[in-house]
Amino acid sequence: MIFSLKWGGFLTALDSLTSKRFVMLYIIVKYLHIVAAAIIVGVYSNQTLLSACKSKALTNGNYLNFYRFQLQFVAIPMLLIQFATGFYMARIARYSLGEPWISSTMSMIIGLIAASLFEIRFIQRNYRPTRFLSPISLFITLIAIFIMVTKPEF
C-alpha cells in the first residue's frame, strides 16, 4: 500500500492491487482530459464556422440559442473538466504548478471560461454573438494543446 512517484509520474508500488487501481484511475482521468480537449476544439471550431458562414437552415433565433447552448452546456463544463483533470494529473506526477507550461495553460483555461461567460452575457443582451471571440478562443485552445504536448522549457 505504500507507493511513491518517480520523476515523470511513473508509479512504483509495493501492493500490485493498489497500483493497478491507481494506474487505472490515472488512465481514466487522462482519457477524460484528452476527450475534453477534443470537444473544446470542436465547439470553438464549430462556432467559428457557423459565425463565418451563417447557415440558412438556422434562423437567427435558433442560431443564437444553439450558439449559447454550446457555450453554456458544452464548452464551459468541458473547460472545467479540463482544468480539474489537468490539476489532478499535475499533482499526481508531482509537478510544480509554478512551472511555465502548467501555469500558462491553466491561465488560458481560466481565460477561456471568462471569455465564454462574457460571450453568453453578450448574446443575452445584444441578441448577436461577437465575431472575434470564437476564433480567438480556438487559437488559444490550439496553443494550449501545443504547449501541453510539447512541454517546452520557457
PDB file of C-alpha atoms in Angstrom:
ATOM      1  CA  MET A   1       0.000   0.000   0.000  1.00  0.00           C
ATOM      2  CA  ILE A   2       2.981   2.290   0.167  1.00  0.00           C
ATOM      3  CA  PHE A   3       3.735   3.787  -3.210  1.00  0.00           C
ATOM      4  CA  SER A   4       5.906   6.592  -4.465  1.00  0.00           C
ATOM      5  CA  LEU A   5       6.042   8.553  -7.655  1.00  0.00           C
ATOM      6  CA  LYS A   6       9.290   8.967  -9.523  1.00  0.00           C
ATOM      7  CA  TRP A   7      10.090  11.828 -11.861  1.00  0.00           C
ATOM      8  CA  GLY A   8       7.759  11.886 -14.845  1.00  0.00           C
ATOM      9  CA  GLY A   9       4.835  10.350 -12.993  1.00  0.00           C
ATOM     10  CA  PHE A  10       5.840   6.680 -13.179  1.00  0.00           C
ATOM     11  CA  LEU A  11       4.372   4.662 -10.368  1.00  0.00           C
ATOM     12  CA  THR A  12       6.228   2.118  -8.304  1.00  0.00           C
ATOM     13  CA  ALA A  13       4.171   0.269  -5.742  1.00  0.00           C
ATOM     14  CA  LEU A  14       4.536  -2.439  -3.173  1.00  0.00           C
ATOM     15  CA  ASP A  15       0.955  -3.591  -3.466  1.00  0.00           C
ATOM     16  CA  SER A  16       0.025  -4.619  -7.014  1.00  0.00           C
ATOM     17  CA  LEU A  17      -3.731  -4.309  -6.464  1.00  0.00           C
ATOM     18  CA  THR A  18      -3.416  -0.730  -5.237  1.00  0.00           C
ATOM     19  CA  SER A  19      -1.087   0.172  -8.086  1.00  0.00           C
ATOM     20  CA  LYS A  20      -3.441  -1.318 -10.680  1.00  0.00           C
ATOM     21  CA  ARG A  21      -6.355   0.707  -9.329  1.00  0.00           C
ATOM     22  CA  PHE A  22      -4.225   3.826  -9.176  1.00  0.00           C
ATOM     23  CA  VAL A  23      -2.963   3.385 -12.734  1.00  0.00           C
ATOM     24  CA  MET A  24      -6.494   2.669 -13.967  1.00  0.00           C
ATOM     25  CA  LEU A  25      -7.789   5.849 -12.284  1.00  0.00           C
ATOM     26  CA  TYR A  26      -4.938   7.836 -13.822  1.00  0.00           C
ATOM     27  CA  ILE A  27      -5.693   6.428 -17.295  1.00  0.00           C
ATOM     28  CA  ILE A  28      -9.387   7.293 -16.937  1.00  0.00           C
ATOM     29  CA  VAL A  29      -8.533  10.837 -15.836  1.00  0.00           C
ATOM     30  CA  LYS A  30      -6.088  11.232 -18.724  1.00  0.00           C
ATOM     31  CA  TYR A  31      -8.737   9.942 -21.153  1.00  0.00           C
ATOM     32  CA  LEU A  32     -11.266  12.489 -19.824  1.00  0.00           C
ATOM     33  CA  HIS A  33      -8.627  15.199 -20.179  1.00  0.00           C
ATOM     34  CA  ILE A  34      -7.944  14.357 -23.830  1.00  0.00           C
ATOM     35  CA  VAL A  35     -11.623  13.938 -24.751  1.00  0.00           C
ATOM     36  CA  ALA A  36     -12.465  17.279 -23.123  1.00  0.00           C
ATOM     37  CA  ALA A  37      -9.725  18.957 -25.184  1.00  0.00           C
ATOM     38  CA  ALA A  38     -11.100  17.425 -28.394  1.00  0.00           C
ATOM     39  CA  ILE A  39     -14.648  18.553 -27.558  1.00  0.00           C
ATOM     40  CA  ILE A  40     -13.450  22.083 -26.756  1.00  0.00           C
ATOM     41  CA  VAL A  41     -11.678  22.305 -30.129  1.00  0.00           C
ATOM     42  CA  GLY A  42     -14.839  21.014 -31.802  1.00  0.00           C
ATOM     43  CA  VAL A  43     -17.085  23.570 -30.110  1.00  0.00           C
ATOM     44  CA  TYR A  44     -14.904  26.564 -30.893  1.00  0.00           C
ATOM     45  CA  SER A  45     -14.226  25.487 -34.487  1.00  0.00           C
ATOM     46  CA  ASN A  46     -17.958  24.842 -34.993  1.00  0.00           C
ATOM     47  CA  GLN A  47     -18.808  28.282 -33.657  1.00  0.00           C
ATOM     48  CA  THR A  48     -16.146  29.899 -35.817  1.00  0.00           C
ATOM     49  CA  LEU A  49     -17.513  28.223 -38.943  1.00  0.00           C
ATOM     50  CA  LEU A  50     -21.135  28.970 -38.033  1.00  0.00           C
ATOM     51  CA  SER A  51     -20.431  32.629 -37.426  1.00  0.00           C
ATOM     52  CA  ALA A  52     -18.383  32.899 -40.639  1.00  0.00           C
ATOM     53  CA  CYS A  53     -20.979  31.320 -42.932  1.00  0.00           C
ATOM     54  CA  LYS A  54     -24.249  31.516 -41.066  1.00  0.00           C
ATOM     55  CA  SER A  55     -26.252  28.505 -42.139  1.00  0.00           C
ATOM     56  CA  LYS A  56     -29.540  29.167 -43.887  1.00  0.00           C
ATOM     57  CA  ALA A  57     -31.012  26.186 -42.044  1.00  0.00           C
ATOM     58  CA  LEU A  58     -30.715  28.079 -38.765  1.00  0.00           C
ATOM     59  CA  THR A  59     -32.838  31.166 -38.296  1.00  0.00           C
ATOM     60  CA  ASN A  60     -31.382  33.959 -36.205  1.00  0.00           C
ATOM     61  CA  GLY A  61     -33.142  32.834 -33.025  1.00  0.00           C
ATOM     62  CA  ASN A  62     -32.191  29.181 -33.462  1.00  0.00           C
ATOM     63  CA  TYR A  63     -28.633  30.178 -34.320  1.00  0.00           C
ATOM     64  CA  LEU A  64     -28.261  32.237 -31.136  1.00  0.00           C
ATOM     65  CA  ASN A  65     -29.847  29.556 -28.968  1.00  0.00           C
ATOM     66  CA  PHE A  66     -27.592  26.880 -30.453  1.00  0.00           C
ATOM     67  CA  TYR A  67     -24.540  29.114 -30.054  1.00  0.00           C
ATOM     68  CA  ARG A  68     -25.349  29.902 -26.425  1.00  0.00           C
ATOM     69  CA  PHE A  69     -26.250  26.280 -25.666  1.00  0.00           C
ATOM     70  CA  GLN A  70     -22.860  25.105 -26.949  1.00  0.00           C
ATOM     71  CA  LEU A  71     -21.054  27.619 -24.782  1.00  0.00           C
ATOM     72  CA  GLN A  72     -23.134  27.168 -21.664  1.00  0.00           C
ATOM     73  CA  PHE A  73     -23.655  23.416 -21.601  1.00  0.00           C
ATOM     74  CA  VAL A  74     -20.722  22.027 -23.590  1.00  0.00           C
ATOM     75  CA  ALA A  75     -17.718  24.375 -23.649  1.00  0.00           C
ATOM     76  CA  ILE A  76     -17.729  25.619 -20.052  1.00  0.00           C
ATOM     77  CA  PRO A  77     -18.256  22.161 -18.452  1.00  0.00           C
ATOM     78  CA  MET A  78     -15.515  20.714 -20.679  1.00  0.00           C
ATOM     79  CA  LEU A  79     -13.173  23.554 -19.708  1.00  0.00           C
ATOM     80  CA  LEU A  80     -13.882  22.826 -16.034  1.00  0.00           C
ATOM     81  CA  ILE A  81     -13.192  19.110 -16.610  1.00  0.00           C
ATOM     82  CA  GLN A  82     -10.004  20.073 -18.443  1.00  0.00           C
ATOM     83  CA  PHE A  83      -8.891  22.245 -15.528  1.00  0.00           C
ATOM     84  CA  ALA A  84      -9.733  19.669 -12.844  1.00  0.00           C
ATOM     85  CA  THR A  85      -8.149  16.706 -14.609  1.00  0.00           C
ATOM     86  CA  GLY A  86      -5.058  18.735 -15.513  1.00  0.00           C
ATOM     87  CA  PHE A  87      -4.679  19.826 -11.908  1.00  0.00           C
ATOM     88  CA  TYR A  88      -5.097  16.226 -10.717  1.00  0.00           C
ATOM     89  CA  MET A  89      -2.533  14.848 -13.156  1.00  0.00           C
ATOM     90  CA  ALA A  90      -0.037  17.593 -12.311  1.00  0.00           C
ATOM     91  CA  ARG A  91      -0.360  16.865  -8.602  1.00  0.00           C
ATOM     92  CA  ILE A  92      -0.088  13.092  -9.074  1.00  0.00           C
ATOM     93  CA  ALA A  93       3.050  13.469 -11.195  1.00  0.00           C
ATOM     94  CA  ARG A  94       4.470  15.828  -8.559  1.00  0.00           C
ATOM     95  CA  TYR A  95       4.933  18.692 -10.976  1.00  0.00           C
ATOM     96  CA  SER A  96       5.084  22.164  -9.538  1.00  0.00           C
ATOM     97  CA  LEU A  97       2.094  24.252 -10.540  1.00  0.00           C
ATOM     98  CA  GLY A  98       4.537  27.122 -10.972  1.00  0.00           C
ATOM     99  CA  GLU A  99       6.164  25.502 -13.975  1.00  0.00           C
ATOM    100  CA  PRO A 100       5.587  27.727 -17.009  1.00  0.00           C
ATOM    101  CA  TRP A 101       3.882  25.134 -19.202  1.00  0.00           C
ATOM    102  CA  ILE A 102       1.404  24.236 -16.451  1.00  0.00           C
ATOM    103  CA  SER A 103       0.662  27.743 -15.195  1.00  0.00           C
ATOM    104  CA  SER A 104       0.299  29.153 -18.722  1.00  0.00           C
ATOM    105  CA  THR A 105      -2.222  26.517 -19.790  1.00  0.00           C
ATOM    106  CA  MET A 106      -4.162  26.781 -16.527  1.00  0.00           C
ATOM    107  CA  SER A 107      -4.398  30.555 -17.023  1.00  0.00           C
ATOM    108  CA  MET A 108      -5.500  30.014 -20.640  1.00  0.00           C
ATOM    109  CA  ILE A 109      -8.306  27.744 -19.426  1.00  0.00           C
ATOM    110  CA  ILE A 110      -9.425  30.335 -16.869  1.00  0.00           C
ATOM    111  CA  GLY A 111      -9.353  32.984 -19.610  1.00  0.00           C
ATOM    112  CA  LEU A 112     -11.414  30.775 -21.930  1.00  0.00           C
ATOM    113  CA  ILE A 113     -14.018  30.250 -19.201  1.00  0.00           C
ATOM    114  CA  ALA A 114     -14.207  34.021 -18.659  1.00  0.00           C
ATOM    115  CA  ALA A 115     -14.460  34.657 -22.417  1.00  0.00           C
ATOM    116  CA  SER A 116     -17.252  32.088 -22.765  1.00  0.00           C
ATOM    117  CA  LEU A 117     -19.187  33.642 -19.885  1.00  0.00           C
ATOM    118  CA  PHE A 118     -18.710  37.077 -21.483  1.00  0.00           C
ATOM    119  CA  GLU A 119     -19.976  35.726 -24.806  1.00  0.00           C
ATOM    120  CA  ILE A 120     -23.089  34.249 -23.178  1.00  0.00           C
ATOM    121  CA  ARG A 121     -23.837  37.560 -21.458  1.00  0.00           C
ATOM    122  CA  PHE A 122     -23.218  39.462 -24.710  1.00  0.00           C
ATOM    123  CA  ILE A 123     -25.656  37.206 -26.611  1.00  0.00           C
ATOM    124  CA  GLN A 124     -28.327  37.668 -23.939  1.00  0.00           C
ATOM    125  CA  ARG A 125     -28.049  41.465 -24.052  1.00  0.00           C
ATOM    126  CA  ASN A 126     -27.403  42.198 -27.729  1.00  0.00           C
ATOM    127  CA  TYR A 127     -29.097  39.213 -29.459  1.00  0.00           C
ATOM    128  CA  ARG A 128     -25.973  38.561 -31.544  1.00  0.00           C
ATOM    129  CA  PRO A 129     -22.620  36.889 -30.891  1.00  0.00           C
ATOM    130  CA  THR A 130     -19.314  38.667 -31.037  1.00  0.00           C
ATOM    131  CA  ARG A 131     -17.459  37.944 -34.257  1.00  0.00           C
ATOM    132  CA  PHE A 132     -13.960  37.713 -32.805  1.00  0.00           C
ATOM    133  CA  LEU A 133     -14.246  35.662 -29.622  1.00  0.00           C
ATOM    134  CA  SER A 134     -14.680  32.180 -31.113  1.00  0.00           C
ATOM    135  CA  PRO A 135     -11.676  32.336 -33.478  1.00  0.00           C
ATOM    136  CA  ILE A 136      -9.512  33.741 -30.693  1.00  0.00           C
ATOM    137  CA  SER A 137     -10.749  31.034 -28.306  1.00  0.00           C
ATOM    138  CA  LEU A 138      -9.992  28.362 -30.902  1.00  0.00           C
ATOM    139  CA  PHE A 139      -6.490  29.767 -31.415  1.00  0.00           C
ATOM    140  CA  ILE A 140      -5.822  29.908 -27.649  1.00  0.00           C
ATOM    141  CA  THR A 141      -7.100  26.324 -27.274  1.00  0.00           C
ATOM    142  CA  LEU A 142      -4.760  25.094 -30.002  1.00  0.00           C
ATOM    143  CA  ILE A 143      -1.825  26.933 -28.391  1.00  0.00           C
ATOM    144  CA  ALA A 144      -2.660  25.336 -25.027  1.00  0.00           C
ATOM    145  CA  ILE A 145      -2.784  21.868 -26.609  1.00  0.00           C
ATOM    146  CA  PHE A 146       0.567  22.504 -28.312  1.00  0.00           C
ATOM    147  CA  ILE A 147       2.129  23.607 -25.011  1.00  0.00           C
ATOM    148  CA  MET A 148       0.758  20.576 -23.162  1.00  0.00           C
ATOM    149  CA  VAL A 149       2.000  18.143 -25.802  1.00  0.00           C
ATOM    150  CA  THR A 150       5.488  19.598 -26.248  1.00  0.00           C
ATOM    151  CA  LYS A 151       6.060  20.883 -22.673  1.00  0.00           C
ATOM    152  CA  PRO A 152       8.626  23.489 -23.733  1.00  0.00           C
ATOM    153  CA  GLU A 153      11.229  24.927 -21.398  1.00  0.00           C
ATOM    154  CA  PHE A 154      10.479  28.642 -21.411  1.00  0.00           C
TER     155      PHE A 154
END
